[in-house]
Coordinates of C-alpha atoms in Angstrom, one line a residue:
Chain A
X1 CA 0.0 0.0 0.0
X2 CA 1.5 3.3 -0.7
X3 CA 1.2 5.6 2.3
X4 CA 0.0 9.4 2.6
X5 CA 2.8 12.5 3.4
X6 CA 1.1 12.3 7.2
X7 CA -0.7 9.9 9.1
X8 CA -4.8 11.4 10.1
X9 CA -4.7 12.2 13.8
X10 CA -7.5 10.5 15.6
X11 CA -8.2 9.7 19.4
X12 CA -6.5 7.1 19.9
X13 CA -3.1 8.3 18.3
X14 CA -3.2 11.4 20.2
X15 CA -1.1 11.3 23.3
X16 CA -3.1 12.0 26.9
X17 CA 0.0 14.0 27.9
X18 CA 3.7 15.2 25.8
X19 CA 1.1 16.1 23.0
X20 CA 4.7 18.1 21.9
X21 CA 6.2 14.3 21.0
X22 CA 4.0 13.1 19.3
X23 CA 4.7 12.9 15.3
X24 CA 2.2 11.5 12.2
X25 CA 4.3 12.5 9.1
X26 CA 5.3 9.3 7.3
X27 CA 8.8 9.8 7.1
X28 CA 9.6 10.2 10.8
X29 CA 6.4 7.1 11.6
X30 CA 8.7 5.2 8.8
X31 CA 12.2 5.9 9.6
X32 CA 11.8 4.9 13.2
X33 CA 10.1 1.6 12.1
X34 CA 12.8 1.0 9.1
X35 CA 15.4 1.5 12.1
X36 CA 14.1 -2.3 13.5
X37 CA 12.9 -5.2 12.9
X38 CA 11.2 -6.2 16.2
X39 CA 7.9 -4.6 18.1
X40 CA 5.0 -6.2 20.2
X41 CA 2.2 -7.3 18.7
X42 CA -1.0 -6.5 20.7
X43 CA -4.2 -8.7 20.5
X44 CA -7.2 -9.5 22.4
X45 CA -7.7 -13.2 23.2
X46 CA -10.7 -14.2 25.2
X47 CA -11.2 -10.3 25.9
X48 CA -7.6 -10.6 27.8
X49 CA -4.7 -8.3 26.2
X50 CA -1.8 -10.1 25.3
X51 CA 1.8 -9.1 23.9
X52 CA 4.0 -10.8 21.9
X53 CA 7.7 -9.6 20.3
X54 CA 7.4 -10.2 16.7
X55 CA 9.6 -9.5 13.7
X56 CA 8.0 -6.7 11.3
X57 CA 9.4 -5.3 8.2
X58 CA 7.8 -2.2 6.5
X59 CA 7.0 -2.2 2.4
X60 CA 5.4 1.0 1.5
X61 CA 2.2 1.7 3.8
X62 CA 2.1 -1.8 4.9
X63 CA 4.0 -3.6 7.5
X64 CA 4.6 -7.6 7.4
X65 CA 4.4 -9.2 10.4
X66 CA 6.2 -12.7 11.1
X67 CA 4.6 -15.7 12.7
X68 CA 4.0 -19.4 13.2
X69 CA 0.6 -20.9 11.3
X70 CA 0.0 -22.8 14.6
X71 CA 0.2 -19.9 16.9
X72 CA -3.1 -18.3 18.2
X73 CA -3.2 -15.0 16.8
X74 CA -2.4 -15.8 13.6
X75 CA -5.0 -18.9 13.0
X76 CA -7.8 -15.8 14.0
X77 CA -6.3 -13.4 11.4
X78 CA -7.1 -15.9 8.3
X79 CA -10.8 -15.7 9.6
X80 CA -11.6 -12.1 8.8
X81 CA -8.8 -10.4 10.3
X82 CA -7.4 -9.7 13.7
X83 CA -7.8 -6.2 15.5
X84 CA -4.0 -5.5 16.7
X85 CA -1.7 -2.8 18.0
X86 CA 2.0 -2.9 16.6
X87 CA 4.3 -0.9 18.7
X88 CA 8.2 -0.4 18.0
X89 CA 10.2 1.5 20.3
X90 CA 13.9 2.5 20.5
X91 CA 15.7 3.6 23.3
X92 CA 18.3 6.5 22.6
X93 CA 19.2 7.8 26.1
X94 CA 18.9 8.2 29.8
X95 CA 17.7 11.3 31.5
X96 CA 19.1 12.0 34.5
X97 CA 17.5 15.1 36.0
X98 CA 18.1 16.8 39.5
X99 CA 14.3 15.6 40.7
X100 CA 13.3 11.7 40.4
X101 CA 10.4 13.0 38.9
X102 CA 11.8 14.6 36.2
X103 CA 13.8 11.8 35.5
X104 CA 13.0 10.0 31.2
X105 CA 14.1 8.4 28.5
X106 CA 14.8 9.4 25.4
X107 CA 13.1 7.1 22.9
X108 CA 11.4 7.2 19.7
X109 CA 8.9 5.1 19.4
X110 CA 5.6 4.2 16.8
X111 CA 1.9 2.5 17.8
X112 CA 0.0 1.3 15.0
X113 CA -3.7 0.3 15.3
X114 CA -5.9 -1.8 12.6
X115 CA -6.6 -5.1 11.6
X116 CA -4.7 -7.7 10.3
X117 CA -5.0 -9.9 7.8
X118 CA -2.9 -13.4 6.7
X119 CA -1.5 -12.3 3.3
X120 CA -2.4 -15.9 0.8
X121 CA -1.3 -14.5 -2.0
X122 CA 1.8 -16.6 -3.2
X123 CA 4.0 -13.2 -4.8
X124 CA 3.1 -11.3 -2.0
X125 CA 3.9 -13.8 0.6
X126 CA 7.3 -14.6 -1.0
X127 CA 8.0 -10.6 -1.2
X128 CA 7.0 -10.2 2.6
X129 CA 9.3 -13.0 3.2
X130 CA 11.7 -11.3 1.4
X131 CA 11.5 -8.0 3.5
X132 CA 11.6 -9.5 7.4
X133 CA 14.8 -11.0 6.6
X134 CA 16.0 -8.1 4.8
X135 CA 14.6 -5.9 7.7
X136 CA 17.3 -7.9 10.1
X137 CA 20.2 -7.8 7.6
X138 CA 19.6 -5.7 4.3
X139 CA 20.8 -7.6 1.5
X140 CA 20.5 -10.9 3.1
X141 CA 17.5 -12.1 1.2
X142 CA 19.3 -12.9 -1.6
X143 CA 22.1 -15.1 -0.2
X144 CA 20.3 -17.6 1.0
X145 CA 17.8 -20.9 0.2
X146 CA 14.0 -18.8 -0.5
X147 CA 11.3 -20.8 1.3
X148 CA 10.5 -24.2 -0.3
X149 CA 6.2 -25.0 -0.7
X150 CA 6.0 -27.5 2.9
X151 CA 8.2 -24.3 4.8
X152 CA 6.1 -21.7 3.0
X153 CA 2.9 -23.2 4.0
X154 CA 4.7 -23.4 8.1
X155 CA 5.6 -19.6 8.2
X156 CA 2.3 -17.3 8.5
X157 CA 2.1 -14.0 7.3
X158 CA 0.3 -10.5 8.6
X159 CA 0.0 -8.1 6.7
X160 CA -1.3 -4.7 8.4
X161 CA -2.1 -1.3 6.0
X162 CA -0.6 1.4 8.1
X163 CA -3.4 4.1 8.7
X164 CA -4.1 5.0 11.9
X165 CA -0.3 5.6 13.3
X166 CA 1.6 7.5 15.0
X167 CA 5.2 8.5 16.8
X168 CA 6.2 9.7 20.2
X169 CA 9.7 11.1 20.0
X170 CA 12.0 12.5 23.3
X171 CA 15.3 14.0 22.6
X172 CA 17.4 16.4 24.5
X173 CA 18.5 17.3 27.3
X174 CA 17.7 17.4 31.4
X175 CA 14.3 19.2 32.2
X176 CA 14.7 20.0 35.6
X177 CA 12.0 22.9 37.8
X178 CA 14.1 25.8 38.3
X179 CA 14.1 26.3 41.4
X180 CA 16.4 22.6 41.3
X181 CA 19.0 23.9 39.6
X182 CA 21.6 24.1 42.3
X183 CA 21.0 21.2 43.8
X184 CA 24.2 18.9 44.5
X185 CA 23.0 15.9 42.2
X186 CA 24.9 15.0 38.9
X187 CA 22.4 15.7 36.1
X188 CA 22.6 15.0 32.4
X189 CA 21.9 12.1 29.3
X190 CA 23.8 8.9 29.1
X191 CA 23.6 7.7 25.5
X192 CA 22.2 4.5 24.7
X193 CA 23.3 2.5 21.8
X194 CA 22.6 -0.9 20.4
X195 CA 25.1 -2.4 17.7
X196 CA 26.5 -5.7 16.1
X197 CA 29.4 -7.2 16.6
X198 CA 31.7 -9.6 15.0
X199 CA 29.7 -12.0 13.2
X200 CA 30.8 -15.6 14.8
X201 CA 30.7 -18.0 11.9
X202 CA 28.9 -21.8 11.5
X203 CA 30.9 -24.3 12.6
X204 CA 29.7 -26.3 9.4
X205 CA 31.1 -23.0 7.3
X206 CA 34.5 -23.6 5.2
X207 CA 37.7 -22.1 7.0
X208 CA 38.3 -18.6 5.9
X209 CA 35.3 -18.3 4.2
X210 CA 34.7 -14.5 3.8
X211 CA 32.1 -12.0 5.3
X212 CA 29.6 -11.5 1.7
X213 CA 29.9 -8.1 1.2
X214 CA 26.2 -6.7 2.7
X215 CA 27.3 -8.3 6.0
X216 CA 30.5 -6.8 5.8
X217 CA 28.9 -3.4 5.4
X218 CA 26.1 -4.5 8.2
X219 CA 28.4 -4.9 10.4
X220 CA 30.8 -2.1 9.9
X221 CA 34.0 -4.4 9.4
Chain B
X1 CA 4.9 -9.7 47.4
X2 CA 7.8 -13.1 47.7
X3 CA 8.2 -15.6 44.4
X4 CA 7.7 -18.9 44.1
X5 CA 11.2 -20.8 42.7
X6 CA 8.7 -21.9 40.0
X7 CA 5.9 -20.0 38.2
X8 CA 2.8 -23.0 37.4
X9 CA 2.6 -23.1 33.6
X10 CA -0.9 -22.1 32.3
X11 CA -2.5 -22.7 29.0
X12 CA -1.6 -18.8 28.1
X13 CA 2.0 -19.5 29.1
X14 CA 2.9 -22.9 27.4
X15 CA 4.1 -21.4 24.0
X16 CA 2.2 -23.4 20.6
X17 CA 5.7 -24.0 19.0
X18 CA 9.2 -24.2 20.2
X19 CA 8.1 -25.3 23.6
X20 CA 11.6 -25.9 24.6
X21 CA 12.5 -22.5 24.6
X22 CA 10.4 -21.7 27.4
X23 CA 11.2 -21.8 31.1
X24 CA 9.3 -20.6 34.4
X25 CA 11.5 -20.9 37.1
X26 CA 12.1 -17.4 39.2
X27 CA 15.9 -17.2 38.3
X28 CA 15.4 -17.4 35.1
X29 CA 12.6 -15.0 34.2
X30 CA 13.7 -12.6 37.1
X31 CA 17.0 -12.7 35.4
X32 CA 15.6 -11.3 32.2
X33 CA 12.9 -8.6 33.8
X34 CA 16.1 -7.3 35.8
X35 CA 18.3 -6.9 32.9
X36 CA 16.0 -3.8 31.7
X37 CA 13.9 -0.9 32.9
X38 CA 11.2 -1.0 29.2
X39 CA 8.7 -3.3 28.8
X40 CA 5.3 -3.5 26.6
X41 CA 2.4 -3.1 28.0
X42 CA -0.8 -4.1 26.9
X43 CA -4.2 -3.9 28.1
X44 CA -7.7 -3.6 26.4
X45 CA -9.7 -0.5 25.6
X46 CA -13.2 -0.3 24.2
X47 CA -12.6 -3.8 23.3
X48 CA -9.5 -3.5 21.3
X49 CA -5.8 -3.7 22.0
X50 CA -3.4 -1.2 23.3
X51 CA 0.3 -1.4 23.6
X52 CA 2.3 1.5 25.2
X53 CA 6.3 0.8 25.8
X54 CA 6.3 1.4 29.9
X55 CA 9.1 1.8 31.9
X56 CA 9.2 -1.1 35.0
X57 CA 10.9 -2.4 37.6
X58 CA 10.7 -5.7 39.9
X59 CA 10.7 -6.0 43.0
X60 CA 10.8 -9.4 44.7
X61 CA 7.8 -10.9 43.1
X62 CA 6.0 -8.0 42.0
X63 CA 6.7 -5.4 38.9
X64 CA 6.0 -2.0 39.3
X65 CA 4.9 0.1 36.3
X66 CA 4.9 4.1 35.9
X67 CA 2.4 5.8 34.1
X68 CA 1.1 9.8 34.0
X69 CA -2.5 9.7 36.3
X70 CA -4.1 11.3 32.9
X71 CA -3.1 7.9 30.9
X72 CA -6.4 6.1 30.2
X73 CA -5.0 2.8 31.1
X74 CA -4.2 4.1 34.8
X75 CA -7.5 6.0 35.2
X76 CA -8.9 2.3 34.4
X77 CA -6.8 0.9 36.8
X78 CA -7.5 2.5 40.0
X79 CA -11.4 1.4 39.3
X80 CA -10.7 -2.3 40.6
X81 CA -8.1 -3.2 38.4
X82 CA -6.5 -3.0 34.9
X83 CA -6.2 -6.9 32.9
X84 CA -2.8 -6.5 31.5
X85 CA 0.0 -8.3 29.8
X86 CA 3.5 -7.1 30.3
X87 CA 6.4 -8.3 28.0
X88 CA 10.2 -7.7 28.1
X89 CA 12.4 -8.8 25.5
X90 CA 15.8 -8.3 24.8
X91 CA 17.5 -9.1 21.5
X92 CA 21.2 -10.6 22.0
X93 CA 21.9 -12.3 18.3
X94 CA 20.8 -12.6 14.6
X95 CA 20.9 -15.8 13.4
X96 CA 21.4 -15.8 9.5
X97 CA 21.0 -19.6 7.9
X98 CA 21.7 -21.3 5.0
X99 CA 17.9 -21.1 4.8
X100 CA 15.4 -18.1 5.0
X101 CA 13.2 -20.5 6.8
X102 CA 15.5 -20.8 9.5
X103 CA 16.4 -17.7 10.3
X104 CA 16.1 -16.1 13.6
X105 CA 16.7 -13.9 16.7
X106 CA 18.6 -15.0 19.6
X107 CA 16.4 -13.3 22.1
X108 CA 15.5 -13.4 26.3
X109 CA 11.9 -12.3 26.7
X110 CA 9.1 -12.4 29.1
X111 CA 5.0 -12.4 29.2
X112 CA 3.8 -11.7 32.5
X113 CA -0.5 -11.7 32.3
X114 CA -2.5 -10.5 35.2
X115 CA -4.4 -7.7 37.0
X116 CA -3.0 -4.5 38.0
X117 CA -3.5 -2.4 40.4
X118 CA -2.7 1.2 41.1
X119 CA -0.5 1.6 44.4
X120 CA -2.4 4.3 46.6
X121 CA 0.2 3.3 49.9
X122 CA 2.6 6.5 49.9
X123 CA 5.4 4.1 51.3
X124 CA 4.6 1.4 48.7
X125 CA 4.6 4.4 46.3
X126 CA 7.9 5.9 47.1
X127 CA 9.8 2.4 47.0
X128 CA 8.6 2.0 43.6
X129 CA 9.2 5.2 42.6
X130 CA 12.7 4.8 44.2
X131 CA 12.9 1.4 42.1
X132 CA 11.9 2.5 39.0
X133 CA 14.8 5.0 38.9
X134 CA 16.9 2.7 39.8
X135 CA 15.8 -0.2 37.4
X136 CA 17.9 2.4 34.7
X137 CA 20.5 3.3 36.7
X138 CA 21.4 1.1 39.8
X139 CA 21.9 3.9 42.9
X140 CA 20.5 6.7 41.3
X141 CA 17.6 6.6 43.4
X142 CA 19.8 8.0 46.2
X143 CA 21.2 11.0 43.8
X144 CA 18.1 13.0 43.1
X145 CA 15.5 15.0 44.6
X146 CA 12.9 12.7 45.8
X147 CA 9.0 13.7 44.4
X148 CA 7.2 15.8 46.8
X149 CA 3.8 15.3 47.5
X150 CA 2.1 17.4 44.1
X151 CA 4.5 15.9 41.8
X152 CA 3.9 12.2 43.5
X153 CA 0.3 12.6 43.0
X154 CA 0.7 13.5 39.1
X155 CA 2.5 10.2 38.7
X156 CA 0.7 6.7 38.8
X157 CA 2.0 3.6 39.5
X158 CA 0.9 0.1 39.0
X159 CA 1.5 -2.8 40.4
X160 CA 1.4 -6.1 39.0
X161 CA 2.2 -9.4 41.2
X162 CA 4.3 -11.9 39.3
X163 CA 2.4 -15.2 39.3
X164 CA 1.3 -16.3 35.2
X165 CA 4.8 -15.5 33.9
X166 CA 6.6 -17.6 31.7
X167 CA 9.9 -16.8 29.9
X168 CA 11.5 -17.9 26.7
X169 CA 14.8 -18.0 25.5
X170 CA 16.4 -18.5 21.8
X171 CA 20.5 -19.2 22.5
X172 CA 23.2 -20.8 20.2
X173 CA 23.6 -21.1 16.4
X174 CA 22.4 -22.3 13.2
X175 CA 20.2 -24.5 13.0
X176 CA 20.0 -25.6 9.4
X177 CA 18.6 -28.5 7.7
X178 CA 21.2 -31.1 7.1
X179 CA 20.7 -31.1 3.0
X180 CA 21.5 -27.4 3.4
X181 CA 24.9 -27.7 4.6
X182 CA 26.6 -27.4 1.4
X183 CA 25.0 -24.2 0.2
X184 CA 27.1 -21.3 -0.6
X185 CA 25.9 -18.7 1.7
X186 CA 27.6 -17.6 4.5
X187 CA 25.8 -18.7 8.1
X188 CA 25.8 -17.8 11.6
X189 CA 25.4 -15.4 14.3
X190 CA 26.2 -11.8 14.4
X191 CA 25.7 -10.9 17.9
X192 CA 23.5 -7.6 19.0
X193 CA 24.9 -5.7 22.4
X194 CA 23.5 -2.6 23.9
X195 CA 25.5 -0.3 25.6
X196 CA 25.6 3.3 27.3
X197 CA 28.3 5.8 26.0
X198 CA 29.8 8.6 28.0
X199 CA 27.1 10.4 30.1
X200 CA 27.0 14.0 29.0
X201 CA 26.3 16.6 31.8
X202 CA 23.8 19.1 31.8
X203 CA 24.7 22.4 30.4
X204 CA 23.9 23.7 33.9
X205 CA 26.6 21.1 35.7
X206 CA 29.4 23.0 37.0
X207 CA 32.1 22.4 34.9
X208 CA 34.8 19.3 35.7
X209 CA 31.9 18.3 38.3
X210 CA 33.0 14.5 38.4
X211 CA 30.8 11.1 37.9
X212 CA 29.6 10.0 40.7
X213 CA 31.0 6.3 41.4
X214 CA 27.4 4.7 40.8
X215 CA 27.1 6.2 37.3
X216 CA 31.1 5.6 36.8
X217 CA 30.3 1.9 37.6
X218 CA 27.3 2.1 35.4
X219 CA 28.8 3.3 32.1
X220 CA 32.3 1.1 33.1
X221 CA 34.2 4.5 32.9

């Protein structure tokens, strides 16, 4: 699905509080989700909430969402679709202000609401396939064995049309009350980053077989 | 509230596929709730699902979660309770096979389902408040300005007693079919680390004020 320049606002996108974070163009809602490849699914089973981490990838409007054919929420979402919340967050930094209560995170995350649907379609499936593996490593896709029919049919597929979406976004620095500012504490961000490290190879792999070059890249050697 | 050294599976905590993965004894999933301050939470409003990311803490067998009083989830929560699920994952490897089929995430996470309630106790409150703080950065509880009594009351907490928990665990390396193993694409695990950097004082810090020892420990400086 293609996607719109912004996202509509609508009650349940707009934040109850920090109304100043929250973002629906499509390029910050998609770059934060293109910067991952793992959010918690939200679903209702037997009117009780639950939460699962699940591999996404975004194509367009739509996101692709990664899961078992025997697992629960996916069986519902071939029968009509599945009401879910997708929500990705990253972590960027810790705020540590002069007052507990001023204390944060800075974080960027996105919430998307809408039904879900099991994508049947053979080309679509193999191109959503395609993506979540690509989401983890770009380029990756292509060096290795595609799906064969029997794993195909083991591997389900969401697909969710991004529409009602949005991002909350904290940068910056300590927000302390004034009247805190001389207080004895240390006060300021400590970055937080997440990164990849030396790829350890298969045993199984040929000695000295070399890092292809997307990996290479991925991985900054 | 004290744990059990096992939580009793249920039906919503015995995964549909890879039941090996999953484990409930205390050490293990207390393990993996300790080694991070975000969780998702999810609940159910007007029916369908919510997830917010939600910054926790544990203590002994009970996770405390911090909200604004205006969020709707905590308004619904100090009317008898709030059915939630709480998950925590962290992400420690990609697993790239010679397969698409098999590819995966090494990954710790946990699903805790249950009731919440908020904590109207002012010494109940200020533990968890104190514990929250310091589920991101061990000791800094003692380094700030506590909350006084408006700012307390603008902050909600819930409480959620550990009891239908469960947590699941991906380690290791490749698993590829065996009639794979002579494919010509590299395999194996690149792993994923997150780390802080160099804190960065406030602009209002005196200048060459020193790290405390806490936060030295904490970013290994």
């Amino acid at each position: 699905m293609s996607s719109p320049a912004e996202y509509a606002p609508t009650a349940r996108t707009v934040p109850t509080r920090s109304r100043e974070r929250a973002a629906y163009d499509a390029e910050t809602v998609h770059a934060i989700l293109d910067d991952g490849y793992l959010c918690h699914l939200g679903f209702v089973a037997d009117g009780l909430p639950v939460v699962l981490p699940t591999l996404y990838a975004r194509v367009g409007g739509t996101l692709y969402l990664h899961g078992s054919t025997g697992s629960r929420p996916l069986r519902t979402a071939s029968d009509g679709g599945l009401p879910v919340c997708v929500t990705a967050t990253r972590v960027d930094g810790l705020v540590l202000a002069r007052s507990g209560m001023h204390h944060s995170i800075n974080y960027r995350s996105v919430v998307a609401h809408g039904t879900a649907h099991r994508v049947h379609d053979p080309e679509e499936r193999r191109l959503a396939l395609d993506a979540l593996v690509d989401a983890v490593v770009p380029g990756r896709s292509a060096d290795c064995r595609p799906a064969d029919a029997k794993e195909s049919a083991q591997t389900a597929v969401l697909r969710l049309d991004l529409a009602e979406v949005s991002a909350k976004v904290r940068t910056g620095g300590v927000n302390d009350e004034p009247e805190d500012a001389d207080l004895p504490h240390w006060a300021g961000v400590v970055p937080v980053t997440t990164s990849v490290g030396e790829p350890v190879p298969d045993p199984g792999l040929a000695p000295g077989t070399p890092l292809p070059d997307y990996l290479r890249r991925f991985v900054g050697a």
